[in-house]
Amino acid sequence: MKVWVPCDAAAVACGADEVAAAIASAAGLRGEEVEIIRNGTRGMIWLEPLVEVERDGVRHGFGPMTPEDVPALFEAGDHPKALGPVEDIPFFAKQTRLTFARCGRTDPLSLADYEAGEGWRGLRRALDLGAEKTVEEVTTSGLRGRGGAGFPTGIKWKTVAGAEDAQKYIVCNADEGDSGSFADRMLMEGDPFCLIEGMAIAGLAVGATKGFIYIRSEYPHAIRTMVAAINAAQSAGIIGDSLMGQGPAFDLEVRVGAGAYICGEETSLLNSLEGKRGMVRAKPPLPALEGAFGKPTVVNNVLSLAAVPWIMTHGGAAYAEFGLGRSRGTIPIQIAGNVKQGGLFETAFGMTLGTLINEIGGGTASGRPFKAVQVGGPLGAYHGPDDFDLRVCYEAFADQGGLVGHAGFVVHDESADMLALARYAMEFCAIESCGKCTPCRIGAVRGMETLDRVAAGDREAIELLHELCEVMEKGSLCAMGGFTPYPVRSAIRLFPQEFSRIEEAAE
């Protein structure tokens, strides 16, 4: 009997370790041999702990499981938590899994499992093609940064490749601090070799011999998994003094952040990586020319780098066949908040917002009418039911005054207080600002004060708030202050009555 129980942090938080222990205990009492594999999560978080049992070569799911549900797994008859074949569950079956193709299917630290699932094929092809053609392949794919800015990955790589310096670096931004975002963590915990392979290909492409994975301290499971995976890859001769024993040197190291949201911004991250205070650097110089330790540096998000092995295995043109407009490939969408079916859903760019919320997410968990969804983290814009025809891609969201960002979608029902949520955006910025520039450092505090005036019934404060948002957007040194107006403005635009209700009630 072969059984899979996720070791992902979300599954563990839901009791996966206890369920795994209960399965081992029940098997021992019955004298049955059971192989328990701790896999990554499939991303259907509302079903965690999701236990899978192989029957006639097909993995059947059971969930959400508790230790009390375990004995029935060993008994004849239908199990009350039976879900049928896991990959036939509609939420999973409707996905286009490229980046997350292995996640949930394999033992995250098994090199054999990874290689059996197309692992290292992309790196081998890159070694055969050479640096220049590898950059061309990534450029052809249309891959853009999945961390928020959406900058074309191929252009960034070409810039670093063309920089003349004996030492270059690849830095993976795994400081996933956005609310409602968990794809980076899920990938690192469920398929860490994919990230290692992507970084190795990047190093080969631009001439970098050293890579750093900067992970937030709040991700202890991901840190442990990535360290173990790097050690395994080094021991197998995949990375280190030579890539797979035939290519140039490339080695990796994990660096742990200290918990600052601003360190998700690439120049703050680089300062922190170097042991300095996490503060934004002015540009130019660009990190591609003068980044980590003053050397040319590629800074990419986990998902950007993890997409590269598939691109190099199947070709940039094949990846570019997915998507819409200039948003090519797939996007791992993270559905969270007040939603029935929260989890990770990887699909090609172009799905409508309404389909995502109502069909894939199943509507609100509370059963109350949907009100708004915040897209792109705590500094992302709100979108209401009138935006249900909006397609998930960079250009469409930008045209609506929003951003896809890291593709975290946080759902709210009709009970949400939009004035309070707008104030929270300013408060979040005030707390998390690095303090280097005045529009962000002072503007966020003034924003809180102005929204308090609005809440007290001062209608004139609305105009002042709009002026303040303009100053923050245009005058801030980075996106921290520049994007804070997005949730504020969108909340006012969508729900103007909530920003005058107190005054009207007084009248």
Short mmCIF file of C-alpha atoms in Angstrom, two decimals:
data_model
loop_
_atom_site.label_atom_id
_atom_site.label_comp_id
_atom_site.label_asym_id
_atom_site.label_seq_id
_atom_site.Cartn_x
_atom_site.Cartn_y
_atom_site.Cartn_z
CA MET A 1 0.00 0.00 0.00
CA LYS A 2 1.48 3.32 -1.09
CA VAL A 3 0.18 6.48 0.61
CA TRP A 4 1.04 10.15 0.05
CA VAL A 5 0.65 12.69 2.87
CA PRO A 6 1.80 16.26 2.14
CA CYS A 7 4.67 17.80 4.08
CA ASP A 8 3.78 21.31 2.84
CA ALA A 9 3.48 23.91 5.61
CA ALA A 10 -0.21 24.52 4.86
CA ALA A 11 -0.99 20.80 5.10
CA VAL A 12 1.09 20.48 8.26
CA ALA A 13 -0.81 23.41 9.79
CA CYS A 14 -4.02 21.50 9.05
CA GLY A 15 -2.74 18.36 10.79
CA ALA A 16 -0.88 16.38 8.10
CA ASP A 17 1.85 15.19 10.49
CA GLU A 18 -0.75 13.77 12.88
CA VAL A 19 -2.55 12.05 10.00
CA ALA A 20 0.73 10.52 8.74
CA ALA A 21 1.47 9.23 12.25
CA ALA A 22 -2.05 7.78 12.50
CA ILE A 23 -1.60 5.94 9.18
CA ALA A 24 1.70 4.45 10.34
CA SER A 25 0.11 3.39 13.63
CA ALA A 26 -2.97 1.86 12.00
CA ALA A 27 -0.82 -0.07 9.55
CA GLY A 28 1.35 -1.39 12.39
CA LEU A 29 -1.67 -2.59 14.37
CA ARG A 30 -2.96 -4.44 11.31
CA GLY A 31 0.43 -5.83 10.38
CA GLU A 32 0.21 -4.25 6.93
CA GLU A 33 3.11 -2.81 4.98
CA VAL A 34 2.52 0.80 4.05
CA GLU A 35 4.93 3.13 2.26
CA ILE A 36 4.20 6.70 3.38
CA ILE A 37 5.56 9.35 1.02
CA ARG A 38 5.61 12.96 2.20
CA ASN A 39 4.87 14.85 -1.00
CA GLY A 40 4.24 18.52 -1.67
CA THR A 41 0.70 19.85 -1.74
CA ARG A 42 -1.46 19.69 -4.85
CA GLY A 43 -2.55 23.23 -4.00
CA MET A 44 -6.15 22.38 -3.05
CA ILE A 45 -5.75 23.84 0.40
CA TRP A 46 -9.40 23.50 1.44
CA LEU A 47 -8.95 19.70 1.16
CA GLU A 48 -5.82 19.52 3.32
CA PRO A 49 -4.66 17.23 4.73
CA LEU A 50 -5.23 15.53 1.37
CA VAL A 51 -4.19 11.89 1.62
CA GLU A 52 -3.62 9.92 -1.60
CA VAL A 53 -3.75 6.14 -1.88
CA GLU A 54 -2.62 4.28 -4.99
CA ARG A 55 -5.16 1.82 -6.40
CA ASP A 56 -4.51 0.04 -9.69
CA GLY A 57 -1.88 2.62 -10.57
CA VAL A 58 -4.19 5.59 -9.93
CA ARG A 59 -3.88 7.91 -6.95
CA HIS A 60 -7.20 8.39 -5.16
CA GLY A 61 -7.73 11.30 -2.79
CA PHE A 62 -9.25 11.50 0.66
CA GLY A 63 -9.73 14.76 2.48
CA PRO A 64 -9.70 16.82 4.47
CA MET A 65 -8.46 13.99 6.67
CA THR A 66 -8.18 13.76 10.45
CA PRO A 67 -6.53 10.99 12.49
CA GLU A 68 -10.03 9.69 13.26
CA ASP A 69 -10.66 9.18 9.53
CA VAL A 70 -7.59 6.95 9.09
CA PRO A 71 -8.88 3.49 10.19
CA ALA A 72 -11.50 3.52 7.42
CA LEU A 73 -8.70 3.70 4.83
CA PHE A 74 -7.87 0.08 5.71
CA GLU A 75 -11.46 -1.15 5.66
CA ALA A 76 -13.65 -2.34 2.81
CA GLY A 77 -16.37 -0.08 1.50
CA ASP A 78 -16.59 3.58 0.62
CA HIS A 79 -14.66 6.06 2.73
CA PRO A 80 -16.69 9.13 3.85
CA LYS A 81 -13.86 11.45 2.75
CA ALA A 82 -13.26 9.76 -0.64
CA LEU A 83 -12.76 12.18 -3.52
CA GLY A 84 -11.97 9.80 -6.37
CA PRO A 85 -8.90 10.09 -8.59
CA VAL A 86 -7.04 13.20 -7.45
CA GLU A 87 -6.28 14.50 -10.92
CA ASP A 88 -9.97 14.25 -11.86
CA ILE A 89 -11.00 16.73 -9.16
CA PRO A 90 -12.34 19.69 -11.22
CA PHE A 91 -10.14 22.29 -9.51
CA PHE A 92 -7.06 20.30 -10.50
CA ALA A 93 -8.25 18.93 -13.85
CA LYS A 94 -8.94 22.43 -15.24
CA GLN A 95 -5.38 23.61 -14.68
CA THR A 96 -2.49 23.95 -17.13
CA ARG A 97 0.39 22.90 -14.92
CA LEU A 98 3.79 23.73 -16.35
CA THR A 99 5.75 25.31 -13.49
CA PHE A 100 3.92 23.18 -10.91
CA ALA A 101 3.78 20.00 -12.99
CA ARG A 102 5.57 17.89 -10.36
CA CYS A 103 4.33 19.64 -7.21
CA GLY A 104 2.22 17.23 -5.17
CA ARG A 105 3.15 14.25 -7.32
CA THR A 106 6.65 13.59 -6.02
CA ASP A 107 8.80 13.35 -2.93
CA PRO A 108 10.33 16.86 -2.94
CA LEU A 109 13.80 15.63 -1.97
CA SER A 110 13.97 12.58 -4.23
CA LEU A 111 16.43 13.14 -7.07
CA ALA A 112 15.06 10.01 -8.74
CA ASP A 113 11.50 11.36 -8.66
CA TYR A 114 12.66 14.68 -10.05
CA GLU A 115 14.58 13.14 -12.93
CA ALA A 116 11.66 10.83 -13.77
CA GLY A 117 9.47 13.92 -14.22
CA GLU A 118 11.63 15.67 -16.85
CA GLY A 119 14.04 16.95 -14.22
CA TRP A 120 17.42 18.32 -15.44
CA ARG A 121 16.39 18.06 -19.12
CA GLY A 122 16.25 21.83 -19.40
CA LEU A 123 19.71 22.20 -17.88
CA ARG A 124 21.15 19.54 -20.18
CA ARG A 125 19.68 21.31 -23.21
CA ALA A 126 21.06 24.63 -22.01
CA LEU A 127 24.52 23.07 -21.69
CA ASP A 128 24.20 21.82 -25.26
CA LEU A 129 22.94 25.15 -26.63
CA GLY A 130 25.35 27.43 -24.80
CA ALA A 131 24.80 30.74 -23.06
CA GLU A 132 23.74 32.97 -25.96
CA LYS A 133 21.11 30.60 -27.38
CA THR A 134 19.77 29.91 -23.90
CA VAL A 135 19.10 33.63 -23.43
CA GLU A 136 17.44 33.67 -26.86
CA GLU A 137 15.19 30.76 -25.88
CA VAL A 138 14.04 32.51 -22.71
CA THR A 139 13.46 35.73 -24.66
CA THR A 140 11.39 33.87 -27.26
CA SER A 141 9.18 32.42 -24.50
CA GLY A 142 7.94 35.88 -23.53
CA LEU A 143 8.50 35.05 -19.85
CA ARG A 144 8.08 38.09 -17.63
CA GLY A 145 8.82 38.59 -13.96
CA ARG A 146 6.26 36.80 -11.80
CA GLY A 147 7.19 38.75 -8.68
CA GLY A 148 5.19 41.87 -9.45
CA ALA A 149 6.86 44.18 -11.96
CA GLY A 150 6.40 41.92 -14.99
CA PHE A 151 9.73 42.90 -16.57
CA PRO A 152 10.79 40.65 -19.49
CA THR A 153 13.15 38.00 -18.13
CA GLY A 154 15.09 37.60 -21.37
CA ILE A 155 15.99 41.30 -21.50
CA LYS A 156 17.25 41.22 -17.92
CA TRP A 157 19.37 38.14 -18.63
CA LYS A 158 20.78 39.66 -21.82
CA THR A 159 21.83 42.79 -19.93
CA VAL A 160 23.70 40.80 -17.29
CA ALA A 161 25.21 38.49 -19.92
CA GLY A 162 26.59 41.53 -21.74
CA ALA A 163 28.09 43.11 -18.62
CA GLU A 164 31.85 42.66 -18.42
CA ASP A 165 32.90 41.42 -15.00
CA ALA A 166 34.71 38.36 -13.68
CA GLN A 167 32.05 37.79 -10.99
CA LYS A 168 28.29 37.78 -11.54
CA TYR A 169 25.42 36.57 -9.37
CA ILE A 170 21.94 35.06 -9.63
CA VAL A 171 19.67 36.14 -6.78
CA CYS A 172 16.31 34.48 -6.24
CA ASN A 173 13.77 36.70 -4.52
CA ALA A 174 11.87 34.30 -2.25
CA ASP A 175 10.80 37.02 0.17
CA GLU A 176 7.13 36.32 -0.48
CA GLY A 177 5.44 38.84 1.78
CA ASP A 178 2.20 39.66 -0.05
CA SER A 179 -1.05 38.78 1.68
CA GLY A 180 -2.79 35.90 -0.07
CA SER A 181 0.42 34.73 -1.74
CA PHE A 182 1.98 31.33 -1.17
CA ALA A 183 3.14 30.03 -4.57
CA ASP A 184 6.84 30.59 -3.87
CA ARG A 185 6.61 28.68 -0.60
CA MET A 186 4.59 25.89 -2.20
CA LEU A 187 7.16 25.49 -5.00
CA MET A 188 10.17 25.50 -2.67
CA GLU A 189 8.58 22.98 -0.33
CA GLY A 190 7.09 20.80 -3.05
CA ASP A 191 9.60 20.91 -5.94
CA PRO A 192 12.87 22.52 -4.77
CA PHE A 193 15.03 20.98 -7.52
CA CYS A 194 12.97 22.90 -10.09
CA LEU A 195 14.16 26.18 -8.60
CA ILE A 196 17.75 24.90 -8.42
CA GLU A 197 17.61 23.89 -12.08
CA GLY A 198 16.18 27.26 -13.11
CA MET A 199 18.91 29.12 -11.25
CA ALA A 200 21.62 26.89 -12.71
CA ILE A 201 20.33 27.62 -16.23
CA ALA A 202 20.30 31.34 -15.43
CA GLY A 203 23.88 31.15 -14.16
CA LEU A 204 25.00 29.35 -17.29
CA ALA A 205 23.18 31.86 -19.51
CA VAL A 206 24.70 35.02 -18.03
CA GLY A 207 28.07 33.76 -16.82
CA ALA A 208 27.30 33.74 -13.09
CA THR A 209 29.05 31.22 -10.85
CA LYS A 210 27.19 31.88 -7.61
CA GLY A 211 23.53 32.05 -6.66
CA PHE A 212 21.66 33.14 -3.54
CA ILE A 213 18.12 32.22 -2.55
CA TYR A 214 16.81 34.93 -0.23
CA ILE A 215 13.97 33.39 1.82
CA ARG A 216 11.88 35.15 4.43
CA SER A 217 12.44 33.89 7.97
CA GLU A 218 8.71 33.15 8.31
CA TYR A 219 9.19 30.16 5.96
CA PRO A 220 11.09 27.61 8.12
CA HIS A 221 9.79 24.60 6.18
CA ALA A 222 10.88 26.12 2.86
CA ILE A 223 14.29 27.02 4.27
CA ARG A 224 14.91 23.47 5.51
CA THR A 225 13.73 21.93 2.24
CA MET A 226 15.83 24.22 0.04
CA VAL A 227 18.98 23.67 2.13
CA ALA A 228 18.49 19.89 1.96
CA ALA A 229 17.85 20.03 -1.81
CA ILE A 230 20.97 22.13 -2.42
CA ASN A 231 23.04 19.66 -0.40
CA ALA A 232 21.62 16.77 -2.42
CA ALA A 233 22.30 18.52 -5.74
CA GLN A 234 25.86 19.28 -4.64
CA SER A 235 26.47 15.70 -3.54
CA ALA A 236 25.16 14.42 -6.88
CA GLY A 237 27.55 16.69 -8.77
CA ILE A 238 24.72 18.65 -10.41
CA ILE A 239 25.88 22.00 -9.03
CA GLY A 240 29.18 23.05 -7.49
CA ASP A 241 32.56 23.09 -9.22
CA SER A 242 30.91 22.07 -12.49
CA LEU A 243 27.32 21.90 -13.74
CA MET A 244 26.55 18.19 -14.16
CA GLY A 245 30.26 17.49 -14.50
CA GLN A 246 30.52 19.14 -17.90
CA GLY A 247 29.66 22.80 -17.55
CA PRO A 248 31.05 25.82 -15.73
CA ALA A 249 30.96 26.22 -11.97
CA PHE A 250 27.73 27.27 -10.29
CA ASP A 251 26.90 26.95 -6.61
CA LEU A 252 23.98 27.99 -4.42
CA GLU A 253 23.45 29.30 -0.92
CA VAL A 254 20.34 30.13 1.11
CA ARG A 255 20.22 33.49 2.87
CA VAL A 256 17.42 34.16 5.38
CA GLY A 257 15.70 37.53 5.61
CA ALA A 258 14.80 39.19 8.89
CA GLY A 259 11.10 39.76 8.24
CA ALA A 260 10.94 43.13 6.47
CA TYR A 261 8.27 43.44 3.77
CA ILE A 262 10.36 46.06 1.95
CA CYS A 263 13.02 43.42 1.30
CA GLY A 264 10.76 42.02 -1.39
CA GLU A 265 11.90 45.06 -3.39
CA GLU A 266 15.03 43.98 -5.23
CA THR A 267 17.46 46.67 -4.11
CA SER A 268 16.38 46.42 -0.46
CA LEU A 269 16.82 42.67 -0.76
CA LEU A 270 20.36 43.15 -2.08
CA ASN A 271 21.24 45.43 0.83
CA SER A 272 19.90 42.85 3.28
CA LEU A 273 21.74 40.07 1.44
CA GLU A 274 24.98 42.00 1.93
CA GLY A 275 24.32 42.35 5.66
CA LYS A 276 23.13 45.94 5.50
CA ARG A 277 19.86 47.52 6.55
CA GLY A 278 17.08 46.69 4.09
CA MET A 279 16.60 50.06 2.43
CA VAL A 280 15.79 50.91 -1.17
CA ARG A 281 18.63 51.97 -3.45
CA ALA A 282 18.20 54.70 -6.02
CA LYS A 283 18.41 53.62 -9.66
CA PRO A 284 20.61 53.87 -11.69
CA PRO A 285 22.77 51.90 -11.38
CA LEU A 286 20.52 48.95 -12.18
CA PRO A 287 21.15 45.68 -10.29
CA ALA A 288 21.79 44.06 -13.67
CA LEU A 289 24.96 46.15 -13.88
CA GLU A 290 25.76 46.83 -10.23
CA GLY A 291 23.82 44.53 -7.93
CA ALA A 292 24.93 42.13 -5.20
CA PHE A 293 28.29 43.20 -3.79
CA GLY A 294 28.55 45.73 -6.62
CA LYS A 295 28.57 43.04 -9.32
CA PRO A 296 26.20 42.38 -12.28
CA THR A 297 23.24 40.48 -10.87
CA VAL A 298 20.09 38.79 -12.14
CA VAL A 299 17.32 39.24 -9.56
CA ASN A 300 14.33 37.05 -10.38
CA ASN A 301 11.36 35.77 -8.43
CA VAL A 302 10.96 32.07 -7.55
CA LEU A 303 8.22 31.54 -10.15
CA SER A 304 10.19 33.25 -12.92
CA LEU A 305 13.19 30.99 -12.36
CA ALA A 306 11.05 27.89 -11.83
CA ALA A 307 9.39 28.42 -15.23
CA VAL A 308 12.75 28.22 -17.01
CA PRO A 309 13.29 24.41 -16.87
CA TRP A 310 10.01 23.80 -18.73
CA ILE A 311 10.90 26.49 -21.28
CA MET A 312 14.31 24.97 -21.94
CA THR A 313 12.90 21.44 -22.10
CA HIS A 314 10.02 22.17 -24.48
CA GLY A 315 11.24 25.35 -26.18
CA GLY A 316 10.48 29.04 -25.81
CA ALA A 317 8.01 28.97 -28.69
CA ALA A 318 5.98 26.22 -26.99
CA TYR A 319 5.73 28.32 -23.81
CA ALA A 320 4.71 31.40 -25.80
CA GLU A 321 1.75 29.49 -27.26
CA PHE A 322 0.03 29.89 -23.89
CA GLY A 323 -1.30 33.24 -22.75
CA LEU A 324 -2.77 36.46 -24.06
CA GLY A 325 -1.18 39.51 -25.71
CA ARG A 326 2.17 40.28 -24.12
CA SER A 327 1.32 38.09 -21.13
CA ARG A 328 2.73 34.75 -22.25
CA GLY A 329 2.84 31.38 -20.57
CA THR A 330 1.01 30.39 -17.42
CA ILE A 331 0.38 32.20 -14.16
CA PRO A 332 0.11 30.36 -10.81
CA ILE A 333 -2.88 32.13 -9.26
CA GLN A 334 -3.27 32.00 -5.48
CA ILE A 335 -6.90 32.20 -4.35
CA ALA A 336 -7.37 33.19 -0.71
CA GLY A 337 -9.56 35.12 1.70
CA ASN A 338 -13.31 34.55 2.02
CA VAL A 339 -13.54 31.86 -0.67
CA LYS A 340 -14.80 28.27 -0.65
CA GLN A 341 -11.98 26.70 -2.59
CA GLY A 342 -8.77 28.46 -1.68
CA GLY A 343 -5.56 27.26 -3.24
CA LEU A 344 -3.14 27.47 -6.15
CA PHE A 345 -4.53 27.33 -9.67
CA GLU A 346 -2.02 27.44 -12.55
CA THR A 347 -3.53 28.47 -15.85
CA ALA A 348 -2.62 30.30 -19.03
CA PHE A 349 -3.05 34.08 -18.90
CA GLY A 350 -6.51 35.10 -20.08
CA MET A 351 -9.04 33.56 -17.69
CA THR A 352 -11.74 36.03 -16.66
CA LEU A 353 -11.94 37.29 -13.10
CA GLY A 354 -15.54 36.09 -12.76
CA THR A 355 -14.65 32.55 -13.80
CA LEU A 356 -11.79 32.51 -11.33
CA ILE A 357 -13.86 33.71 -8.36
CA ASN A 358 -17.15 31.90 -8.99
CA GLU A 359 -16.25 28.73 -10.88
CA ILE A 360 -12.72 27.93 -9.73
CA GLY A 361 -12.93 29.46 -6.26
CA GLY A 362 -16.56 28.44 -5.74
CA GLY A 363 -17.70 31.85 -4.52
CA THR A 364 -17.44 33.12 -0.96
CA ALA A 365 -16.92 30.75 1.93
CA SER A 366 -19.53 32.63 3.97
CA GLY A 367 -22.20 32.23 1.28
CA ARG A 368 -22.79 35.97 1.29
CA PRO A 369 -22.63 37.91 -1.99
CA PHE A 370 -19.20 38.70 -3.37
CA LYS A 371 -18.12 42.31 -2.88
CA ALA A 372 -14.51 42.75 -3.98
CA VAL A 373 -11.22 40.99 -4.58
CA GLN A 374 -7.82 42.52 -3.95
CA VAL A 375 -5.29 41.42 -6.55
CA GLY A 376 -1.52 41.67 -6.23
CA GLY A 377 -0.96 41.85 -2.48
CA PRO A 378 -1.72 44.47 0.20
CA LEU A 379 -0.88 47.27 -2.25
CA GLY A 380 -3.01 45.88 -5.09
CA ALA A 381 -6.25 47.39 -6.35
CA TYR A 382 -9.73 46.15 -5.51
CA HIS A 383 -12.00 44.82 -8.24
CA GLY A 384 -15.75 44.38 -7.94
CA PRO A 385 -18.43 42.39 -9.81
CA ASP A 386 -18.35 44.88 -12.70
CA ASP A 387 -14.82 43.63 -13.44
CA PHE A 388 -15.83 39.97 -13.79
CA ASP A 389 -15.14 40.13 -17.54
CA LEU A 390 -11.60 41.38 -16.90
CA ARG A 391 -9.02 38.90 -18.15
CA VAL A 392 -6.12 37.98 -15.90
CA CYS A 393 -3.12 39.45 -17.69
CA TYR A 394 -0.69 42.30 -17.07
CA GLU A 395 -2.14 44.73 -19.63
CA ALA A 396 -5.82 44.32 -18.76
CA PHE A 397 -5.25 44.93 -15.06
CA ALA A 398 -2.96 47.89 -15.73
CA ASP A 399 -5.66 49.45 -17.90
CA GLN A 400 -8.04 49.24 -14.92
CA GLY A 401 -5.61 50.93 -12.55
CA GLY A 402 -4.51 47.65 -10.99
CA LEU A 403 -1.76 45.06 -11.20
CA VAL A 404 -1.46 41.30 -11.32
CA GLY A 405 1.64 41.42 -9.13
CA HIS A 406 2.43 38.04 -7.63
CA ALA A 407 -1.12 36.89 -8.52
CA GLY A 408 -2.52 36.70 -5.02
CA PHE A 409 -6.34 37.09 -5.11
CA VAL A 410 -7.92 37.88 -1.71
CA VAL A 411 -11.72 37.64 -1.79
CA HIS A 412 -14.13 39.69 0.36
CA ASP A 413 -17.87 39.32 0.79
CA GLU A 414 -20.48 42.05 1.31
CA SER A 415 -19.54 42.49 4.98
CA ALA A 416 -16.13 44.00 4.11
CA ASP A 417 -15.59 47.58 5.33
CA MET A 418 -13.86 49.27 2.41
CA LEU A 419 -13.02 52.44 4.33
CA ALA A 420 -11.26 50.34 6.97
CA LEU A 421 -9.45 48.37 4.27
CA ALA A 422 -8.30 51.57 2.56
CA ARG A 423 -6.96 52.85 5.87
CA TYR A 424 -5.20 49.51 6.41
CA ALA A 425 -3.30 50.02 3.15
CA MET A 426 -1.90 53.30 4.44
CA GLU A 427 -1.20 51.80 7.85
CA PHE A 428 0.61 48.85 6.29
CA CYS A 429 2.78 51.21 4.25
CA ALA A 430 3.52 53.34 7.31
CA ILE A 431 4.65 50.29 9.28
CA GLU A 432 6.63 48.60 6.51
CA SER A 433 8.22 51.62 4.80
CA CYS A 434 12.02 51.57 4.86
CA GLY A 435 11.87 55.32 5.51
CA LYS A 436 14.29 56.41 2.82
CA CYS A 437 11.91 58.65 0.84
CA THR A 438 9.52 61.26 2.21
CA PRO A 439 6.44 60.53 0.04
CA CYS A 440 6.29 56.98 1.39
CA ARG A 441 7.54 57.53 4.96
CA ILE A 442 5.44 60.61 5.72
CA GLY A 443 2.73 60.19 3.08
CA ALA A 444 1.45 56.91 4.52
CA VAL A 445 1.08 58.46 7.98
CA ARG A 446 -0.73 61.47 6.53
CA GLY A 447 -2.91 59.01 4.61
CA MET A 448 -4.01 57.32 7.83
CA GLU A 449 -4.81 60.69 9.37
CA THR A 450 -6.74 61.83 6.31
CA LEU A 451 -8.80 58.64 6.18
CA ASP A 452 -9.59 59.11 9.87
CA ARG A 453 -10.95 62.54 8.93
CA VAL A 454 -13.04 60.92 6.22
CA ALA A 455 -14.38 58.41 8.73
CA ALA A 456 -15.30 61.31 11.03
CA GLY A 457 -17.41 62.85 8.24
CA ASP A 458 -15.00 65.36 6.72
CA ARG A 459 -16.01 65.26 3.05
CA GLU A 460 -13.32 67.78 2.04
CA ALA A 461 -10.66 65.29 3.14
CA ILE A 462 -11.47 63.10 0.13
CA GLU A 463 -9.98 65.64 -2.27
CA LEU A 464 -6.91 65.97 -0.07
CA LEU A 465 -6.61 62.18 -0.06
CA HIS A 466 -6.54 62.08 -3.86
CA GLU A 467 -3.80 64.72 -3.93
CA LEU A 468 -1.78 62.77 -1.38
CA CYS A 469 -2.15 59.58 -3.43
CA GLU A 470 -0.80 61.39 -6.50
CA VAL A 471 2.25 62.60 -4.57
CA MET A 472 2.94 59.09 -3.23
CA GLU A 473 2.49 57.44 -6.62
CA LYS A 474 4.71 59.84 -8.55
CA GLY A 475 7.23 60.79 -5.88
CA SER A 476 8.07 57.55 -4.08
CA LEU A 477 11.43 55.92 -4.70
CA CYS A 478 9.97 52.44 -5.18
CA ALA A 479 6.66 50.60 -5.58
CA MET A 480 6.07 50.50 -1.81
CA GLY A 481 4.86 54.06 -1.71
CA GLY A 482 4.02 54.16 -5.40
CA PHE A 483 1.46 51.36 -5.22
CA THR A 484 -0.12 52.18 -1.85
CA PRO A 485 -2.64 54.49 -3.58
CA TYR A 486 -3.97 51.58 -5.67
CA PRO A 487 -6.18 49.97 -2.98
CA VAL A 488 -7.23 53.39 -1.66
CA ARG A 489 -8.28 54.85 -5.01
CA SER A 490 -9.98 51.66 -6.18
CA ALA A 491 -11.97 51.36 -2.95
CA ILE A 492 -13.19 54.95 -3.34
CA ARG A 493 -14.01 54.43 -7.02
CA LEU A 494 -15.94 51.20 -6.47
CA PHE A 495 -17.66 52.09 -3.19
CA PRO A 496 -17.92 55.90 -2.91
CA GLN A 497 -20.91 55.63 -0.61
CA GLU A 498 -18.74 54.00 2.08
CA PHE A 499 -16.52 57.06 2.21
CA SER A 500 -19.41 59.43 2.93
CA ARG A 501 -21.74 57.20 4.88
CA ILE A 502 -20.84 58.56 8.32
CA GLU A 503 -21.49 62.16 7.33
CA GLU A 504 -24.77 61.17 5.68
CA ALA A 505 -25.83 59.28 8.78
CA ALA A 506 -25.13 62.37 10.90
CA GLU A 507 -27.27 64.51 8.61
#
